[in-house]
């Protein structure tokens, strides 16, 4: 069965997860164990259910095959709803980070086109609108007195070499992006790239002391002082690429008073499309073209957000509490990570959307999942001609 392969055979062998023991996830639950809760949620994520009713009725329709997942019966909708509200989301968070540690070296690619650095992280956030004001959204209250819609913001730190998120923080949509920087724990010689919404010179000064290198775009109202001009090609006709390279200083303020002058490198870059970018970085030695390439890779996280939103159920949520919403978000992240692992194991060139569609249609079919993804028609013929169904 595909879902049992996706969830991992070790989940069927060991009913008690380390995360379960750590958070005592079964302490107050007699009818719905954490394992059944997790498998049910993953079934809903992979089958793209828009509500708990669809999820529970979908499991009920597969009740003859639930034994392969270690389930005696499909959970009741009210039982699953109570579990989403009361079982703490941190146990799902622990599962995600545990899987990430297990598969990180397997899914990581040591080569990234155009880059000579290692350990590149990308930061960004994405906002998901809620249909009720469970978490406060962005903007002012409506003038007609009606309640505005809520919003959830997922702040993410992505590893550019693995294509999955290494650290996330879920907040109200109204929280500013730059507060996410204060929660990061980076090792020396890490590279981090983000857009100009995260500009905060106090944090940049701390990173300079820790030898953590960043690349971002300069804000339009930036106040800086030029100390040295390294390259200036602005007067050359038809010049592209690096137009100007400068060493600048900016003021680091504390309580409104400048307490330090931070030394940065300012690079003006003209792209092939004719658009001008101004980058700032605290690294002085890396070639300017590499700095531009690093920022170009920032779009990887935008593609990740698009991939998750288009292929997994995040339009409708299966609970009306912040805890239930966070559980669903972490289950989506677990599913996305497992899909990356399966795609790497199958060595397929199928698109992510095509692969998830094949899995969704054959979620409870008796097929060899990796063979089916690698060569669908060949695997179908092999299964069709066989005298019995098989699984891996």
PDB file of N, CA and C in Angstrom, residues 296-370:
ATOM      1  N   UNK A 296      19.965  35.559  -6.550  1.00  0.00           N
ATOM      2  CA  UNK A 296      19.092  34.940  -7.545  1.00  0.00           C
ATOM      3  C   UNK A 296      18.504  33.640  -7.013  1.00  0.00           C
ATOM      4  N   UNK A 297      19.277  32.907  -6.196  1.00  0.00           N
ATOM      5  CA  UNK A 297      18.789  31.651  -5.630  1.00  0.00           C
ATOM      6  C   UNK A 297      17.749  31.854  -4.534  1.00  0.00           C
ATOM      7  N   UNK A 298      17.504  33.106  -4.158  1.00  0.00           N
ATOM      8  CA  UNK A 298      16.462  33.374  -3.167  1.00  0.00           C
ATOM      9  C   UNK A 298      15.097  32.943  -3.686  1.00  0.00           C
ATOM     10  N   UNK A 299      14.927  32.910  -5.002  1.00  0.00           N
ATOM     11  CA  UNK A 299      13.632  32.543  -5.564  1.00  0.00           C
ATOM     12  C   UNK A 299      13.304  31.075  -5.330  1.00  0.00           C
ATOM     13  N   UNK A 300      14.272  30.296  -4.872  1.00  0.00           N
ATOM     14  CA  UNK A 300      14.005  28.883  -4.587  1.00  0.00           C
ATOM     15  C   UNK A 300      12.926  28.728  -3.523  1.00  0.00           C
ATOM     16  N   UNK A 301      12.929  29.603  -2.543  1.00  0.00           N
ATOM     17  CA  UNK A 301      11.936  29.489  -1.472  1.00  0.00           C
ATOM     18  C   UNK A 301      10.551  29.923  -1.954  1.00  0.00           C
ATOM     19  N   UNK A 302      10.503  30.850  -2.912  1.00  0.00           N
ATOM     20  CA  UNK A 302       9.212  31.222  -3.501  1.00  0.00           C
ATOM     21  C   UNK A 302       8.619  30.033  -4.250  1.00  0.00           C
ATOM     22  N   UNK A 303       9.475  29.292  -4.950  1.00  0.00           N
ATOM     23  CA  UNK A 303       9.005  28.100  -5.663  1.00  0.00           C
ATOM     24  C   UNK A 303       8.561  27.021  -4.685  1.00  0.00           C
ATOM     25  N   UNK A 304       9.245  26.932  -3.531  1.00  0.00           N
ATOM     26  CA  UNK A 304       8.850  25.961  -2.515  1.00  0.00           C
ATOM     27  C   UNK A 304       7.463  26.284  -1.964  1.00  0.00           C
ATOM     28  N   UNK A 305       7.220  27.550  -1.645  1.00  0.00           N
ATOM     29  CA  UNK A 305       5.903  27.955  -1.155  1.00  0.00           C
ATOM     30  C   UNK A 305       4.816  27.661  -2.195  1.00  0.00           C
ATOM     31  N   UNK A 306       5.119  27.944  -3.452  1.00  0.00           N
ATOM     32  CA  UNK A 306       4.159  27.688  -4.528  1.00  0.00           C
ATOM     33  C   UNK A 306       3.869  26.193  -4.650  1.00  0.00           C
ATOM     34  N   UNK A 307       4.921  25.392  -4.542  1.00  0.00           N
ATOM     35  CA  UNK A 307       4.776  23.939  -4.629  1.00  0.00           C
ATOM     36  C   UNK A 307       3.880  23.407  -3.513  1.00  0.00           C
ATOM     37  N   UNK A 308       4.071  23.902  -2.312  1.00  0.00           N
ATOM     38  CA  UNK A 308       3.297  23.434  -1.171  1.00  0.00           C
ATOM     39  C   UNK A 308       1.843  23.877  -1.285  1.00  0.00           C
ATOM     40  N   UNK A 309       1.620  25.146  -1.615  1.00  0.00           N
ATOM     41  CA  UNK A 309       0.251  25.670  -1.667  1.00  0.00           C
ATOM     42  C   UNK A 309      -0.563  25.045  -2.795  1.00  0.00           C
ATOM     43  N   UNK A 310       0.075  24.703  -3.906  1.00  0.00           N
ATOM     44  CA  UNK A 310      -0.664  24.171  -5.043  1.00  0.00           C
ATOM     45  C   UNK A 310      -0.971  22.683  -4.911  1.00  0.00           C
ATOM     46  N   UNK A 311      -0.161  21.950  -4.154  1.00  0.00           N
ATOM     47  CA  UNK A 311      -0.293  20.499  -4.143  1.00  0.00           C
ATOM     48  C   UNK A 311      -0.811  19.917  -2.832  1.00  0.00           C
ATOM     49  N   UNK A 312      -0.949  20.747  -1.806  1.00  0.00           N
ATOM     50  CA  UNK A 312      -1.401  20.248  -0.517  1.00  0.00           C
ATOM     51  C   UNK A 312      -2.533  21.126   0.012  1.00  0.00           C
ATOM     52  N   UNK A 313      -3.391  20.575   0.876  1.00  0.00           N
ATOM     53  CA  UNK A 313      -4.579  21.314   1.344  1.00  0.00           C
ATOM     54  C   UNK A 313      -4.238  22.369   2.389  1.00  0.00           C
ATOM     55  N   UNK A 314      -4.114  23.603   1.955  1.00  0.00           N
ATOM     56  CA  UNK A 314      -3.908  24.722   2.863  1.00  0.00           C
ATOM     57  C   UNK A 314      -4.910  25.848   2.605  1.00  0.00           C
ATOM     58  N   UNK A 315      -5.911  25.569   1.806  1.00  0.00           N
ATOM     59  CA  UNK A 315      -6.949  26.564   1.556  1.00  0.00           C
ATOM     60  C   UNK A 315      -8.029  26.494   2.633  1.00  0.00           C
ATOM     61  N   UNK A 316      -8.363  25.285   3.034  1.00  0.00           N
ATOM     62  CA  UNK A 316      -9.330  25.073   4.105  1.00  0.00           C
ATOM     63  C   UNK A 316      -8.641  24.321   5.237  1.00  0.00           C
ATOM     64  N   UNK A 317      -8.943  24.713   6.464  1.00  0.00           N
ATOM     65  CA  UNK A 317      -8.300  24.074   7.606  1.00  0.00           C
ATOM     66  C   UNK A 317      -9.288  23.188   8.347  1.00  0.00           C
ATOM     67  N   UNK A 318      -8.749  22.166   9.006  1.00  0.00           N
ATOM     68  CA  UNK A 318      -9.551  21.111   9.624  1.00  0.00           C
ATOM     69  C   UNK A 318      -9.797  21.375  11.109  1.00  0.00           C
ATOM     70  N   UNK A 319      -9.732  22.602  11.516  1.00  0.00           N
ATOM     71  CA  UNK A 319      -9.984  22.952  12.899  1.00  0.00           C
ATOM     72  C   UNK A 319     -10.093  24.448  13.060  1.00  0.00           C
ATOM     73  N   UNK A 320     -10.698  24.885  14.121  1.00  0.00           N
ATOM     74  CA  UNK A 320     -10.895  26.316  14.354  1.00  0.00           C
ATOM     75  C   UNK A 320     -10.118  26.779  15.581  1.00  0.00           C
ATOM     76  N   UNK A 321      -8.905  26.312  15.700  1.00  0.00           N
ATOM     77  CA  UNK A 321      -8.030  26.746  16.786  1.00  0.00           C
ATOM     78  C   UNK A 321      -6.617  26.880  16.234  1.00  0.00           C
ATOM     79  N   UNK A 322      -5.808  27.752  16.820  1.00  0.00           N
ATOM     80  CA  UNK A 322      -4.413  27.878  16.352  1.00  0.00           C
ATOM     81  C   UNK A 322      -3.656  26.558  16.402  1.00  0.00           C
ATOM     82  N   UNK A 323      -3.946  25.724  17.411  1.00  0.00           N
ATOM     83  CA  UNK A 323      -3.248  24.440  17.524  1.00  0.00           C
ATOM     84  C   UNK A 323      -3.584  23.520  16.357  1.00  0.00           C
ATOM     85  N   UNK A 324      -4.868  23.453  15.977  1.00  0.00           N
ATOM     86  CA  UNK A 324      -5.285  22.607  14.860  1.00  0.00           C
ATOM     87  C   UNK A 324      -4.676  23.083  13.550  1.00  0.00           C
ATOM     88  N   UNK A 325      -4.587  24.387  13.365  1.00  0.00           N
ATOM     89  CA  UNK A 325      -3.998  24.942  12.147  1.00  0.00           C
ATOM     90  C   UNK A 325      -2.514  24.594  12.063  1.00  0.00           C
ATOM     91  N   UNK A 326      -1.813  24.714  13.169  1.00  0.00           N
ATOM     92  CA  UNK A 326      -0.382  24.404  13.188  1.00  0.00           C
ATOM     93  C   UNK A 326      -0.136  22.917  12.948  1.00  0.00           C
ATOM     94  N   UNK A 327      -1.008  22.062  13.480  1.00  0.00           N
ATOM     95  CA  UNK A 327      -0.879  20.621  13.224  1.00  0.00           C
ATOM     96  C   UNK A 327      -0.986  20.345  11.731  1.00  0.00           C
ATOM     97  N   UNK A 328      -1.961  20.957  11.072  1.00  0.00           N
ATOM     98  CA  UNK A 328      -2.147  20.726   9.639  1.00  0.00           C
ATOM     99  C   UNK A 328      -0.955  21.245   8.842  1.00  0.00           C
ATOM    100  N   UNK A 329      -0.411  22.394   9.222  1.00  0.00           N
ATOM    101  CA  UNK A 329       0.754  22.940   8.524  1.00  0.00           C
ATOM    102  C   UNK A 329       1.942  21.999   8.651  1.00  0.00           C
ATOM    103  N   UNK A 330       2.191  21.470   9.843  1.00  0.00           N
ATOM    104  CA  UNK A 330       3.321  20.558  10.029  1.00  0.00           C
ATOM    105  C   UNK A 330       3.102  19.236   9.305  1.00  0.00           C
ATOM    106  N   UNK A 331       1.861  18.764   9.229  1.00  0.00           N
ATOM    107  CA  UNK A 331       1.588  17.547   8.463  1.00  0.00           C
ATOM    108  C   UNK A 331       1.849  17.772   6.970  1.00  0.00           C
ATOM    109  N   UNK A 332       1.534  18.960   6.466  1.00  0.00           N
ATOM    110  CA  UNK A 332       1.846  19.300   5.079  1.00  0.00           C
ATOM    111  C   UNK A 332       3.353  19.314   4.861  1.00  0.00           C
ATOM    112  N   UNK A 333       4.104  19.870   5.806  1.00  0.00           N
ATOM    113  CA  UNK A 333       5.565  19.895   5.689  1.00  0.00           C
ATOM    114  C   UNK A 333       6.146  18.489   5.743  1.00  0.00           C
ATOM    115  N   UNK A 334       5.582  17.630   6.587  1.00  0.00           N
ATOM    116  CA  UNK A 334       6.029  16.240   6.643  1.00  0.00           C
ATOM    117  C   UNK A 334       5.786  15.559   5.295  1.00  0.00           C
ATOM    118  N   UNK A 335       4.604  15.789   4.720  1.00  0.00           N
ATOM    119  CA  UNK A 335       4.280  15.187   3.430  1.00  0.00           C
ATOM    120  C   UNK A 335       5.221  15.687   2.342  1.00  0.00           C
ATOM    121  N   UNK A 336       5.500  16.992   2.325  1.00  0.00           N
ATOM    122  CA  UNK A 336       6.400  17.548   1.314  1.00  0.00           C
ATOM    123  C   UNK A 336       7.802  16.965   1.444  1.00  0.00           C
ATOM    124  N   UNK A 337       8.290  16.810   2.674  1.00  0.00           N
ATOM    125  CA  UNK A 337       9.614  16.227   2.892  1.00  0.00           C
ATOM    126  C   UNK A 337       9.659  14.781   2.425  1.00  0.00           C
ATOM    127  N   UNK A 338       8.626  14.006   2.745  1.00  0.00           N
ATOM    128  CA  UNK A 338       8.588  12.608   2.313  1.00  0.00           C
ATOM    129  C   UNK A 338       8.531  12.496   0.794  1.00  0.00           C
ATOM    130  N   UNK A 339       7.843  13.422   0.145  1.00  0.00           N
ATOM    131  CA  UNK A 339       7.786  13.399  -1.315  1.00  0.00           C
ATOM    132  C   UNK A 339       9.146  13.686  -1.929  1.00  0.00           C
ATOM    133  N   UNK A 340       9.910  14.591  -1.316  1.00  0.00           N
ATOM    134  CA  UNK A 340      11.266  14.872  -1.794  1.00  0.00           C
ATOM    135  C   UNK A 340      12.144  13.631  -1.652  1.00  0.00           C
ATOM    136  N   UNK A 341      12.002  12.925  -0.536  1.00  0.00           N
ATOM    137  CA  UNK A 341      12.778  11.704  -0.314  1.00  0.00           C
ATOM    138  C   UNK A 341      12.405  10.634  -1.331  1.00  0.00           C
ATOM    139  N   UNK A 342      11.101  10.431  -1.547  1.00  0.00           N
ATOM    140  CA  UNK A 342      10.643   9.414  -2.499  1.00  0.00           C
ATOM    141  C   UNK A 342      11.084   9.764  -3.914  1.00  0.00           C
ATOM    142  N   UNK A 343      11.025  11.044  -4.250  1.00  0.00           N
ATOM    143  CA  UNK A 343      11.457  11.461  -5.589  1.00  0.00           C
ATOM    144  C   UNK A 343      12.934  11.175  -5.790  1.00  0.00           C
ATOM    145  N   UNK A 344      13.738  11.381  -4.750  1.00  0.00           N
ATOM    146  CA  UNK A 344      15.171  11.116  -4.853  1.00  0.00           C
ATOM    147  C   UNK A 344      15.435   9.614  -4.944  1.00  0.00           C
ATOM    148  N   UNK A 345      14.704   8.811  -4.176  1.00  0.00           N
ATOM    149  CA  UNK A 345      14.892   7.363  -4.214  1.00  0.00           C
ATOM    150  C   UNK A 345      14.466   6.780  -5.555  1.00  0.00           C
ATOM    151  N   UNK A 346      13.379   7.304  -6.123  1.00  0.00           N
ATOM    152  CA  UNK A 346      12.883   6.793  -7.400  1.00  0.00           C
ATOM    153  C   UNK A 346      13.720   7.266  -8.579  1.00  0.00           C
ATOM    154  N   UNK A 347      14.553   8.306  -8.360  1.00  0.00           N
ATOM    155  CA  UNK A 347      15.395   8.868  -9.430  1.00  0.00           C
ATOM    156  C   UNK A 347      14.561   9.206 -10.663  1.00  0.00           C
ATOM    157  N   UNK A 348      13.433   9.859 -10.436  1.00  0.00           N
ATOM    158  CA  UNK A 348      12.513  10.188 -11.518  1.00  0.00           C
ATOM    159  C   UNK A 348      12.687  11.635 -11.964  1.00  0.00           C
ATOM    160  N   UNK A 349      12.305  11.892 -13.194  1.00  0.00           N
ATOM    161  CA  UNK A 349      12.306  13.246 -13.731  1.00  0.00           C
ATOM    162  C   UNK A 349      10.895  13.835 -13.783  1.00  0.00           C
ATOM    163  N   UNK A 350       9.947  13.124 -13.206  1.00  0.00           N
ATOM    164  CA  UNK A 350       8.580  13.641 -13.167  1.00  0.00           C
ATOM    165  C   UNK A 350       8.534  14.932 -12.368  1.00  0.00           C
ATOM    166  N   UNK A 351       7.642  15.819 -12.747  1.00  0.00           N
ATOM    167  CA  UNK A 351       7.436  17.027 -11.966  1.00  0.00           C
ATOM    168  C   UNK A 351       6.818  16.673 -10.623  1.00  0.00           C
ATOM    169  N   UNK A 352       6.979  17.570  -9.653  1.00  0.00           N
ATOM    170  CA  UNK A 352       6.422  17.328  -8.333  1.00  0.00           C
ATOM    171  C   UNK A 352       4.905  17.196  -8.407  1.00  0.00           C
ATOM    172  N   UNK A 353       4.259  18.049  -9.207  1.00  0.00           N
ATOM    173  CA  UNK A 353       2.799  18.013  -9.330  1.00  0.00           C
ATOM    174  C   UNK A 353       2.326  16.707  -9.935  1.00  0.00           C
ATOM    175  N   UNK A 354       3.032  16.224 -10.959  1.00  0.00           N
ATOM    176  CA  UNK A 354       2.660  14.959 -11.590  1.00  0.00           C
ATOM    177  C   UNK A 354       2.836  13.798 -10.623  1.00  0.00           C
ATOM    178  N   UNK A 355       3.914  13.834  -9.867  1.00  0.00           N
ATOM    179  CA  UNK A 355       4.199  12.751  -8.932  1.00  0.00           C
ATOM    180  C   UNK A 355       3.156  12.692  -7.818  1.00  0.00           C
ATOM    181  N   UNK A 356       2.780  13.850  -7.268  1.00  0.00           N
ATOM    182  CA  UNK A 356       1.810  13.861  -6.180  1.00  0.00           C
ATOM    183  C   UNK A 356       0.427  13.461  -6.689  1.00  0.00           C
ATOM    184  N   UNK A 357       0.118  13.760  -7.956  1.00  0.00           N
ATOM    185  CA  UNK A 357      -1.163  13.350  -8.523  1.00  0.00           C
ATOM    186  C   UNK A 357      -1.227  11.831  -8.671  1.00  0.00           C
ATOM    187  N   UNK A 358      -0.147  11.226  -9.145  1.00  0.00           N
ATOM    188  CA  UNK A 358      -0.097   9.766  -9.274  1.00  0.00           C
ATOM    189  C   UNK A 358      -0.282   9.107  -7.913  1.00  0.00           C
ATOM    190  N   UNK A 359       0.385   9.635  -6.913  1.00  0.00           N
ATOM    191  CA  UNK A 359       0.281   9.066  -5.570  1.00  0.00           C
ATOM    192  C   UNK A 359      -1.128   9.255  -5.012  1.00  0.00           C
ATOM    193  N   UNK A 360      -1.730  10.417  -5.255  1.00  0.00           N
ATOM    194  CA  UNK A 360      -3.078  10.682  -4.743  1.00  0.00           C
ATOM    195  C   UNK A 360      -4.088   9.700  -5.341  1.00  0.00           C
ATOM    196  N   UNK A 361      -3.951   9.387  -6.630  1.00  0.00           N
ATOM    197  CA  UNK A 361      -4.894   8.484  -7.292  1.00  0.00           C
ATOM    198  C   UNK A 361      -4.672   7.037  -6.890  1.00  0.00           C
ATOM    199  N   UNK A 362      -3.473   6.704  -6.442  1.00  0.00           N
ATOM    200  CA  UNK A 362      -3.159   5.316  -6.079  1.00  0.00           C
ATOM    201  C   UNK A 362      -2.743   5.218  -4.614  1.00  0.00           C
ATOM    202  N   UNK A 363      -3.353   6.042  -3.791  1.00  0.00           N
ATOM    203  CA  UNK A 363      -2.936   6.121  -2.393  1.00  0.00           C
ATOM    204  C   UNK A 363      -3.105   4.802  -1.659  1.00  0.00           C
ATOM    205  N   UNK A 364      -4.132   4.052  -2.004  1.00  0.00           N
ATOM    206  CA  UNK A 364      -4.362   2.766  -1.341  1.00  0.00           C
ATOM    207  C   UNK A 364      -4.322   1.609  -2.327  1.00  0.00           C
ATOM    208  N   UNK A 365      -3.631   1.799  -3.456  1.00  0.00           N
ATOM    209  CA  UNK A 365      -3.498   0.719  -4.434  1.00  0.00           C
ATOM    210  C   UNK A 365      -2.316  -0.175  -4.079  1.00  0.00           C
ATOM    211  N   UNK A 366      -2.411  -1.433  -4.489  1.00  0.00           N
ATOM    212  CA  UNK A 366      -1.326  -2.377  -4.241  1.00  0.00           C
ATOM    213  C   UNK A 366      -0.330  -2.293  -5.398  1.00  0.00           C
ATOM    214  N   UNK A 367       0.565  -1.336  -5.339  1.00  0.00           N
ATOM    215  CA  UNK A 367       1.578  -1.166  -6.372  1.00  0.00           C
ATOM    216  C   UNK A 367       2.915  -0.890  -5.701  1.00  0.00           C
ATOM    217  N   UNK A 368       3.974  -1.147  -6.436  1.00  0.00           N
ATOM    218  CA  UNK A 368       5.311  -0.803  -5.969  1.00  0.00           C
ATOM    219  C   UNK A 368       5.509   0.682  -6.216  1.00  0.00           C
ATOM    220  N   UNK A 369       5.526   1.461  -5.161  1.00  0.00           N
ATOM    221  CA  UNK A 369       5.478   2.917  -5.281  1.00  0.00           C
ATOM    222  C   UNK A 369       6.659   3.468  -6.061  1.00  0.00           C
ATOM    223  N   UNK A 370       7.879   3.066  -5.710  1.00  0.00           N
ATOM    224  CA  UNK A 370       9.057   3.632  -6.359  1.00  0.00           C
ATOM    225  C   UNK A 370       9.090   3.272  -7.846  1.00  0.00           C
TER     226      UNK A 370
END
